[in-house]
Amino acid sequence: MEAETGKKRSGLFIGGIVAVVVFLLLAGGGVFYVTQMNTSSNGEELLTDFENALNNEDAEALTTVLTSAYEDWDYETVDAEALFLYFQEDPSEKDALLNRLDEEMSMYEEDGEDAASVIHPAYQENNYGNITLTYEEGGMFSGGSYELLVTPAYISMHVENEELVFYLNEEEVKPDHYDGTSAVFGPFGPGSFTMRTELALDYVTATTEDVTLNIYHTEDEVSQIEVIAPDVKTMKARSNYDDSVVYLNDEETDLIVNQAEDNVTELPTDESISVSLEKQFPWGSVRSEDLVYDGSILRFDEFEGVPEEEVNKVIDLLEEAMDQRNEVIMHGDPSILTHGNEEFKESAMDAHESRTKQKDYVAERVETNYILEDLTIPVFNEEKNRYELVVDISYVLYEFDNGSYYLLKEGSDKQFNRNNYRGVVYYDDEWTLETITSESYFLNQTKEMINRGPGIEEYEANMETVDPDDEDE
């Protein structure tokens, strides 16, 4: 495969670098010196230097031993280090190369330049990323010379994003040629290279993992590799609450997520970015859990806007209100109630009148169950311009010998009465109860609950300590 690379390719040297001949004419006759770089008249010496440079991983030495096959490309230490890395990962390839070069030298010694056409196609047009031994017979004033010729290769990938930044062996590189769809890099000597790409987004940088590129004995001058580009998508997200501020990897941004699902910003999908939300409530600022972005829609449906400390305040408020309500039902004194609106107070007095028509009503609270979600996820009431908690409450009372409420009671003596209520709490400088009403519903036991009180079993086990006569006083 031929690809336009942007560099003029010179072809391969068949005879090596031409010797620089310096003639010094002295009295009594002509004397001359011959200087040759990266060449040797002794093939064994050249191969020994090459092997020592490989074994010692001496990059500088290797650059003096190898001769570039291209006039406009120099074999440099970065290429040598890539070759060392390749042989570290596969030592058998180094042994195979040294053995092959020894065989090539033996054939040159036997057949001279004629051996070049049969020993190895390394210097031919379809073999790149390669090292081969070449030989040129000497002329009248010099012997034959050997060269270790290194042929580079290019790498190419399909790239349509001009903002992509490329890193080769941790150093930023630019394409040797880019036509809008294909980026060509090189030339590179044989060896092992690592490449990754980065893409600067509005709030983060998307990056790929290092990909190893092995350039060694390839038939094409330009090798096509798979696209190395970050997978990026526009994040879609929604929150329980409007005006939730986005944090990316714990860094605050000016991005906002609302209750309606919407496009937020471009992010890599490689799970390198964690996303969380922060919401400012009247009772303070609250952060959500972290969600890792993998390209899917982020739904912060379980963003708990009420922290544990505030939840306990709400529970204390509800329990105090329910206990006061129970006192009103037993004794008929509405002044006991310090929480709730008129509707709440009227319902307590109505319950007192209905339950004490025939005899005194005596009860004791045993257990209260709350759905955690009701206490932690506030709902904004647009009409009243406030956040509210609508809390389902399961309230268990031990009602002493109250026959009129025998049906559906629990416990061994059917004296435990379980009723369901719904409380509405809002925040106005502090948590405030609006009302608690009796409701008919089945408590969803699959949801996480908060339980208060000893419970029916424990209460029954200790009933001998309870004296109903004491409760009447």
Coordinates of C-alpha atoms in Angstrom, one line a residue:
M1 CA 0.0 0.0 0.0
E2 CA 1.4 3.4 -1.0
A3 CA 0.3 6.5 0.9
E4 CA 1.2 10.1 0.4
T5 CA 3.4 10.9 3.4
G6 CA 4.5 14.5 2.9
K7 CA 8.2 13.6 2.8
K8 CA 10.1 12.9 -0.3
R9 CA 11.3 9.3 -0.2
S10 CA 14.9 8.9 -1.4
G11 CA 14.9 5.2 -1.9
L12 CA 17.5 2.8 -0.5
F13 CA 21.3 3.0 -0.7
I14 CA 22.6 0.1 -2.5
G15 CA 26.2 1.0 -2.0
G16 CA 26.1 2.8 1.3
I17 CA 27.4 6.2 2.1
V18 CA 29.9 7.4 -0.4
A19 CA 33.4 7.6 1.1
V20 CA 34.8 11.1 1.6
V21 CA 38.2 10.9 0.0
V22 CA 40.8 13.4 1.0
F23 CA 43.9 13.5 -1.0
L24 CA 47.1 14.8 0.5
L25 CA 49.9 15.3 -2.0
L26 CA 53.2 14.9 -0.4
A27 CA 56.7 15.1 -1.8
G28 CA 57.8 11.8 -3.2
G29 CA 54.4 10.5 -4.3
G30 CA 50.6 10.6 -3.7
V31 CA 49.3 9.5 -0.3
F32 CA 45.5 9.5 0.6
Y33 CA 43.2 8.8 3.6
V34 CA 39.7 7.3 3.3
T35 CA 37.0 8.3 5.9
Q36 CA 33.7 6.3 6.0
M37 CA 30.8 6.8 8.4
N38 CA 28.5 3.9 9.5
T39 CA 30.4 1.6 7.2
S40 CA 33.1 -1.0 7.8
S41 CA 35.5 -2.9 5.6
N42 CA 35.3 -5.7 8.1
G43 CA 31.8 -7.2 8.3
E44 CA 32.5 -9.1 11.5
E45 CA 33.6 -5.9 13.3
L46 CA 30.4 -4.1 12.1
L47 CA 28.1 -6.9 13.3
T48 CA 30.0 -7.1 16.6
D49 CA 29.5 -3.4 17.2
F50 CA 25.9 -3.8 16.4
E51 CA 25.4 -6.7 18.7
N52 CA 27.2 -4.9 21.6
A53 CA 25.0 -1.8 21.1
L54 CA 21.9 -4.0 21.3
N55 CA 23.0 -6.0 24.3
N56 CA 24.1 -2.8 26.2
E57 CA 21.1 -0.9 25.0
D58 CA 23.4 1.9 24.0
A59 CA 21.3 4.2 21.9
E60 CA 24.1 6.5 20.9
A61 CA 26.3 3.6 19.7
L62 CA 23.4 2.2 17.7
T63 CA 22.9 5.4 15.8
T64 CA 26.6 5.3 14.7
V65 CA 26.3 1.7 13.5
L66 CA 23.1 1.9 11.5
T67 CA 22.7 3.8 8.2
S68 CA 19.4 5.4 7.2
A69 CA 17.9 4.1 4.0
Y70 CA 16.3 7.6 3.4
E71 CA 18.3 10.7 2.7
D72 CA 15.8 12.9 4.5
W73 CA 15.5 10.8 7.6
D74 CA 18.1 10.2 10.3
Y75 CA 18.1 7.3 12.6
E76 CA 18.0 8.8 16.1
T77 CA 18.2 7.7 19.7
V78 CA 14.4 7.6 20.0
D79 CA 14.3 5.0 17.3
A80 CA 17.1 3.0 19.0
E81 CA 15.2 3.0 22.3
A82 CA 12.1 1.8 20.5
L83 CA 14.1 -1.1 19.1
F84 CA 15.5 -2.0 22.5
L85 CA 11.9 -2.1 23.9
Y86 CA 10.8 -4.3 21.1
F87 CA 13.6 -6.8 21.7
Q88 CA 12.9 -6.7 25.5
E89 CA 9.4 -7.9 24.8
D90 CA 10.5 -10.5 22.3
P91 CA 14.2 -11.5 22.8
S92 CA 13.9 -14.3 20.2
E93 CA 13.5 -11.6 17.5
K94 CA 16.9 -10.1 18.4
D95 CA 18.5 -13.5 18.2
A96 CA 16.9 -14.2 14.9
L97 CA 18.1 -10.9 13.5
L98 CA 21.7 -11.4 14.6
N99 CA 21.7 -14.9 13.1
R100 CA 20.3 -13.7 9.8
L101 CA 22.9 -10.9 9.6
D102 CA 25.6 -13.4 10.2
E103 CA 24.3 -15.6 7.3
E104 CA 24.1 -12.5 5.0
M105 CA 27.7 -11.6 5.7
S106 CA 28.8 -15.2 5.0
M107 CA 27.1 -15.1 1.6
Y108 CA 28.6 -11.8 0.8
E109 CA 32.0 -13.1 1.6
E110 CA 31.4 -16.0 -0.7
D111 CA 29.6 -14.4 -3.6
G112 CA 30.3 -10.7 -3.3
E113 CA 27.7 -8.2 -4.4
D114 CA 25.9 -10.9 -6.3
A115 CA 24.6 -12.4 -3.0
A116 CA 22.4 -9.3 -2.5
S117 CA 19.8 -10.6 -4.9
V118 CA 19.2 -13.8 -3.1
I119 CA 20.1 -13.5 0.6
H120 CA 17.3 -11.3 1.8
P121 CA 14.7 -9.0 0.2
A122 CA 15.3 -6.4 3.1
Y123 CA 16.3 -3.6 0.8
Q124 CA 13.6 -4.2 -1.7
E125 CA 10.5 -1.9 -2.2
N126 CA 8.1 -4.1 -0.1
N127 CA 10.0 -4.5 3.2
Y128 CA 10.0 -1.8 5.8
G129 CA 10.8 -1.4 9.4
N130 CA 13.8 -3.6 8.8
I131 CA 17.6 -3.8 9.3
T132 CA 19.7 -5.6 6.7
L133 CA 23.4 -6.0 5.8
T134 CA 24.6 -4.6 2.5
Y135 CA 27.9 -4.9 0.7
E136 CA 29.6 -2.9 -1.9
E137 CA 32.8 -4.1 -3.6
G138 CA 35.8 -1.7 -3.5
G139 CA 37.4 0.1 -6.3
M140 CA 41.0 0.7 -7.3
F141 CA 41.9 2.5 -4.1
S142 CA 39.7 0.8 -1.5
G143 CA 38.4 -2.6 -0.4
G144 CA 34.8 -3.6 -0.1
S145 CA 32.6 -2.0 2.5
Y146 CA 29.6 -3.2 4.6
E147 CA 26.7 -1.2 5.9
L148 CA 23.8 -2.0 8.2
L149 CA 20.9 -0.4 6.5
V150 CA 17.8 0.5 8.4
T151 CA 14.5 1.1 6.6
P152 CA 11.8 3.1 8.3
A153 CA 8.0 2.9 8.0
Y154 CA 5.0 5.2 8.5
I155 CA 1.8 4.6 10.5
S156 CA -1.6 5.9 9.5
M157 CA -5.0 6.1 11.2
H158 CA -8.4 7.3 10.3
V159 CA -9.0 10.6 12.1
E160 CA -11.8 13.1 11.5
N161 CA -11.3 15.3 14.5
E162 CA -8.7 18.0 14.0
E163 CA -8.7 18.8 17.7
L164 CA -7.2 15.5 18.6
V165 CA -3.7 15.6 20.2
F166 CA -1.3 12.7 19.7
Y167 CA 1.3 11.4 22.1
L168 CA 4.0 9.0 21.0
N169 CA 6.1 7.5 23.8
E170 CA 4.7 10.3 26.0
E171 CA 5.8 13.0 23.7
E172 CA 3.3 15.1 21.8
V173 CA 3.7 14.5 18.0
K174 CA 1.9 16.0 15.0
P175 CA 1.0 14.1 11.9
D176 CA 3.5 14.2 9.1
H177 CA 0.5 14.5 6.9
Y178 CA -3.2 15.0 7.5
D179 CA -5.9 15.3 4.8
G180 CA -8.9 15.7 7.1
T181 CA -9.6 12.0 7.4
S182 CA -6.3 10.2 7.5
A183 CA -3.3 11.2 9.7
V184 CA 0.1 9.8 8.8
F185 CA 3.0 9.7 11.3
G186 CA 6.6 8.9 10.8
P187 CA 8.9 7.7 9.5
F188 CA 9.9 5.4 12.4
G189 CA 12.6 2.9 12.6
P190 CA 11.8 -0.7 13.6
G191 CA 10.8 -1.1 17.2
S192 CA 7.9 -0.8 19.7
F193 CA 6.1 2.5 20.2
T194 CA 3.2 3.5 22.4
M195 CA 0.6 6.0 21.2
R196 CA -2.4 7.6 22.9
T197 CA -4.6 10.6 22.0
E198 CA -6.2 13.3 24.0
L199 CA -9.2 15.5 23.3
A200 CA -9.8 18.7 25.3
L201 CA -13.4 19.1 26.1
D202 CA -15.2 22.0 27.8
Y203 CA -14.7 20.7 31.3
V204 CA -12.4 17.7 31.1
T205 CA -9.8 16.1 28.9
A206 CA -10.7 12.8 27.3
T207 CA -7.7 10.5 26.8
T208 CA -7.1 7.0 25.6
E209 CA -5.0 4.3 27.1
D210 CA -1.6 3.7 25.5
V211 CA -1.7 1.4 22.5
T212 CA 1.4 -0.4 21.5
L213 CA 2.5 -0.1 17.9
N214 CA 5.1 -2.6 16.7
I215 CA 7.0 -1.6 13.5
Y216 CA 9.0 -4.6 12.3
H217 CA 9.3 -6.2 8.9
T218 CA 6.1 -4.9 7.4
E219 CA 5.3 -5.2 3.7
D220 CA 3.7 -1.7 3.5
E221 CA 5.6 1.6 3.9
V222 CA 2.5 3.0 5.6
S223 CA 0.7 0.7 8.0
Q224 CA -2.9 1.4 8.8
I225 CA -3.9 1.0 12.5
E226 CA -7.2 1.2 14.2
V227 CA -8.5 4.6 15.3
I228 CA -7.1 5.7 18.6
A229 CA -9.6 8.3 19.7
P230 CA -11.5 8.8 22.9
D231 CA -15.1 7.7 22.9
V232 CA -17.0 10.9 23.8
K233 CA -20.7 11.5 24.2
T234 CA -23.0 14.3 25.3
M235 CA -24.0 13.5 28.8
K236 CA -27.8 13.4 29.5
A237 CA -28.9 13.8 33.1
R238 CA -31.7 14.7 35.4
S239 CA -32.1 15.4 39.1
N240 CA -34.7 15.3 41.8
Y241 CA -34.4 19.0 42.1
D242 CA -34.0 22.0 39.7
D243 CA -30.8 24.0 39.7
S244 CA -28.5 21.2 40.9
V245 CA -24.9 22.1 40.3
V246 CA -22.7 19.6 38.6
Y247 CA -19.4 18.3 40.0
L248 CA -17.0 16.4 37.8
N249 CA -14.4 14.3 39.7
D250 CA -15.2 16.4 42.7
E251 CA -14.5 19.7 40.9
E252 CA -17.4 22.2 40.8
T253 CA -18.6 23.4 37.4
D254 CA -21.1 26.0 36.3
L255 CA -23.2 23.3 34.7
I256 CA -26.8 22.9 36.0
V257 CA -29.1 19.8 36.0
N258 CA -32.8 20.1 36.5
Q259 CA -35.7 17.7 36.9
A260 CA -36.3 17.5 33.2
E261 CA -33.8 15.3 31.4
D262 CA -31.4 17.4 29.3
N263 CA -28.1 17.5 27.5
V264 CA -25.3 18.7 29.9
T265 CA -21.9 18.5 28.4
E266 CA -19.5 16.2 26.4
L267 CA -17.7 13.6 28.5
P268 CA -15.6 10.5 27.8
T269 CA -17.4 7.3 28.2
D270 CA -14.5 5.3 29.6
E271 CA -15.7 5.6 33.2
S272 CA -12.9 8.0 34.1
I273 CA -15.4 10.7 35.1
S274 CA -17.5 10.6 38.3
V275 CA -20.5 13.0 38.3
S276 CA -22.3 14.3 41.4
L277 CA -24.7 17.1 42.1
E278 CA -25.0 19.7 44.8
K279 CA -28.2 21.5 45.7
Q280 CA -28.6 24.5 48.0
F281 CA -31.7 24.0 50.3
P282 CA -33.0 26.3 53.0
W283 CA -31.5 23.9 55.6
G284 CA -28.1 23.8 53.9
S285 CA -26.1 22.6 50.9
V286 CA -26.3 18.8 50.1
R287 CA -24.2 16.7 47.8
S288 CA -25.5 13.6 45.9
E289 CA -23.9 10.3 45.5
D290 CA -21.2 9.9 42.8
L291 CA -22.3 8.3 39.5
V292 CA -19.7 7.1 37.0
Y293 CA -20.3 8.2 33.5
D294 CA -20.2 5.3 30.9
G295 CA -22.3 6.9 28.2
S296 CA -25.7 6.1 29.7
I297 CA -28.2 8.6 31.0
L298 CA -27.5 9.7 34.6
R299 CA -30.6 9.8 36.7
F300 CA -30.2 11.2 40.2
D301 CA -33.6 10.0 41.3
E302 CA -32.3 8.9 44.7
F303 CA -30.5 12.2 45.4
E304 CA -31.2 12.5 49.1
G305 CA -31.8 16.2 49.8
V306 CA -32.2 15.9 53.5
P307 CA -29.1 14.7 55.4
E308 CA -29.2 12.4 58.4
E309 CA -29.0 15.2 61.0
E310 CA -32.0 16.9 59.5
V311 CA -33.9 13.6 59.1
N312 CA -33.6 13.0 62.9
K313 CA -35.0 16.5 63.5
V314 CA -38.0 15.7 61.3
I315 CA -38.6 12.3 63.1
D316 CA -38.4 13.9 66.5
L317 CA -41.0 16.5 65.4
L318 CA -43.3 13.8 64.0
E319 CA -43.0 11.6 67.1
E320 CA -43.6 14.5 69.5
A321 CA -46.7 15.5 67.4
M322 CA -48.1 11.9 67.4
D323 CA -47.5 11.5 71.1
Q324 CA -49.2 14.8 71.8
R325 CA -52.1 13.7 69.6
N326 CA -52.4 10.5 71.6
E327 CA -52.5 12.5 74.8
V328 CA -55.3 14.6 73.4
I329 CA -57.3 11.5 72.4
M330 CA -56.9 10.1 75.9
H331 CA -57.5 13.3 78.0
G332 CA -59.3 15.7 75.6
D333 CA -57.0 18.7 76.2
P334 CA -56.2 20.3 72.8
S335 CA -53.8 22.8 74.5
I336 CA -51.3 19.9 74.7
L337 CA -50.7 20.2 70.9
T338 CA -47.8 22.5 70.1
H339 CA -47.5 21.4 66.4
G340 CA -49.7 21.3 63.4
N341 CA -52.6 23.3 62.0
E342 CA -56.2 23.6 63.0
E343 CA -57.1 20.6 60.9
F344 CA -54.7 18.5 62.9
K345 CA -56.0 19.7 66.3
E346 CA -59.6 19.1 65.2
S347 CA -58.9 15.5 64.1
A348 CA -57.3 14.8 67.5
M349 CA -60.4 16.1 69.4
D350 CA -62.8 14.1 67.0
A351 CA -60.8 11.0 67.8
H352 CA -61.1 11.7 71.6
E353 CA -64.8 12.1 71.4
S354 CA -65.4 8.9 69.4
R355 CA -63.1 6.7 71.5
T356 CA -64.2 7.8 75.0
K357 CA -68.0 7.6 74.6
Q358 CA -68.4 4.4 76.5
K359 CA -65.3 4.4 78.8
D360 CA -61.9 5.9 79.3
Y361 CA -59.5 5.3 76.4
V362 CA -55.9 4.3 77.4
A363 CA -53.1 3.6 74.9
E364 CA -49.3 3.5 74.8
R365 CA -47.1 4.0 71.7
V366 CA -45.2 0.8 70.9
E367 CA -43.7 1.3 67.4
T368 CA -43.5 3.9 64.6
N369 CA -42.3 3.1 61.1
Y370 CA -41.2 5.6 58.5
I371 CA -40.2 5.2 54.8
L372 CA -36.7 6.6 54.6
E373 CA -37.3 8.0 51.1
D374 CA -40.2 10.1 52.4
L375 CA -37.8 11.7 54.9
T376 CA -34.9 12.3 52.6
I377 CA -36.3 13.4 49.2
P378 CA -38.2 16.7 49.6
V379 CA -40.7 17.8 47.0
F380 CA -41.0 21.5 46.0
N381 CA -44.6 22.9 46.4
E382 CA -44.8 25.5 43.7
E383 CA -48.1 26.9 45.0
K384 CA -46.7 27.5 48.5
N385 CA -43.1 28.1 47.2
R386 CA -41.5 25.7 49.7
Y387 CA -39.9 22.3 50.0
E388 CA -42.1 19.7 51.8
L389 CA -41.7 16.2 53.1
V390 CA -44.8 14.0 52.7
V391 CA -44.2 11.2 55.2
D392 CA -46.1 7.9 55.5
I393 CA -46.2 6.8 59.1
S394 CA -47.2 3.4 60.5
Y395 CA -48.2 4.0 64.1
V396 CA -48.7 1.0 66.6
L397 CA -50.5 1.6 69.9
Y398 CA -51.1 -0.8 72.7
E399 CA -54.8 -0.1 73.6
F400 CA -55.7 -1.4 77.1
D401 CA -58.9 -3.5 76.9
N402 CA -60.5 -1.4 74.2
G403 CA -63.1 -3.9 72.8
S404 CA -64.5 -1.5 70.3
Y405 CA -61.4 -1.7 68.3
Y406 CA -60.9 -5.4 68.3
L407 CA -60.9 -6.0 64.6
L408 CA -57.6 -6.1 62.7
K409 CA -55.6 -5.7 65.9
E410 CA -52.3 -7.5 66.4
G411 CA -50.4 -9.3 69.2
S412 CA -51.4 -12.4 71.3
D413 CA -54.2 -10.6 73.0
K414 CA -55.3 -8.5 70.0
Q415 CA -54.6 -5.3 71.9
F416 CA -52.1 -3.8 69.4
N417 CA -53.6 -1.5 66.9
R418 CA -51.7 -0.4 63.8
N419 CA -52.9 2.7 62.0
N420 CA -51.5 4.5 59.0
Y421 CA -51.0 8.3 58.8
R422 CA -49.5 10.8 56.5
G423 CA -47.6 13.8 57.8
V424 CA -46.7 17.0 55.9
V425 CA -43.6 18.8 57.1
Y426 CA -42.0 21.9 55.6
Y427 CA -39.0 24.1 56.4
D428 CA -39.4 27.7 57.6
D429 CA -36.3 28.6 59.5
E430 CA -36.9 25.2 61.2
W431 CA -38.9 22.1 60.4
T432 CA -42.5 22.7 60.9
L433 CA -45.5 20.3 60.9
E434 CA -48.5 21.3 58.8
T435 CA -50.8 18.4 59.6
I436 CA -51.0 14.7 60.2
T437 CA -54.0 12.9 58.7
S438 CA -55.3 9.3 58.9
E439 CA -54.8 7.5 55.6
S440 CA -55.6 4.0 54.2
Y441 CA -52.7 2.4 52.4
F442 CA -50.5 -0.6 52.4
L443 CA -47.0 0.3 53.7
N444 CA -44.4 -0.7 51.1
Q445 CA -42.2 -3.0 53.1
T446 CA -39.7 -3.4 50.2
K447 CA -38.5 0.2 50.8
E448 CA -36.0 1.1 53.4
M449 CA -37.6 1.8 56.7
I450 CA -36.7 3.7 59.9
N451 CA -38.1 2.0 63.0
R452 CA -38.7 3.6 66.4
G453 CA -39.9 2.0 69.6
P454 CA -39.4 -1.5 71.0
G455 CA -41.9 -3.2 68.6
I456 CA -44.8 -5.6 69.4
E457 CA -42.8 -8.7 70.3
E458 CA -40.4 -6.9 72.7
Y459 CA -43.3 -4.9 74.2
E460 CA -45.3 -8.1 74.9
A461 CA -42.3 -9.8 76.4
N462 CA -42.1 -7.0 79.0
M463 CA -45.8 -6.4 79.5
E464 CA -45.7 -7.5 83.2
T465 CA -43.9 -4.2 83.9
V466 CA -46.9 -2.2 82.5
D467 CA -49.7 -1.4 84.8
P468 CA -52.8 0.0 83.1
D469 CA -54.1 1.4 86.3
D470 CA -51.0 3.6 86.5
E471 CA -51.8 4.9 83.0
D472 CA -55.3 5.9 84.1
E473 CA -54.0 8.2 86.8

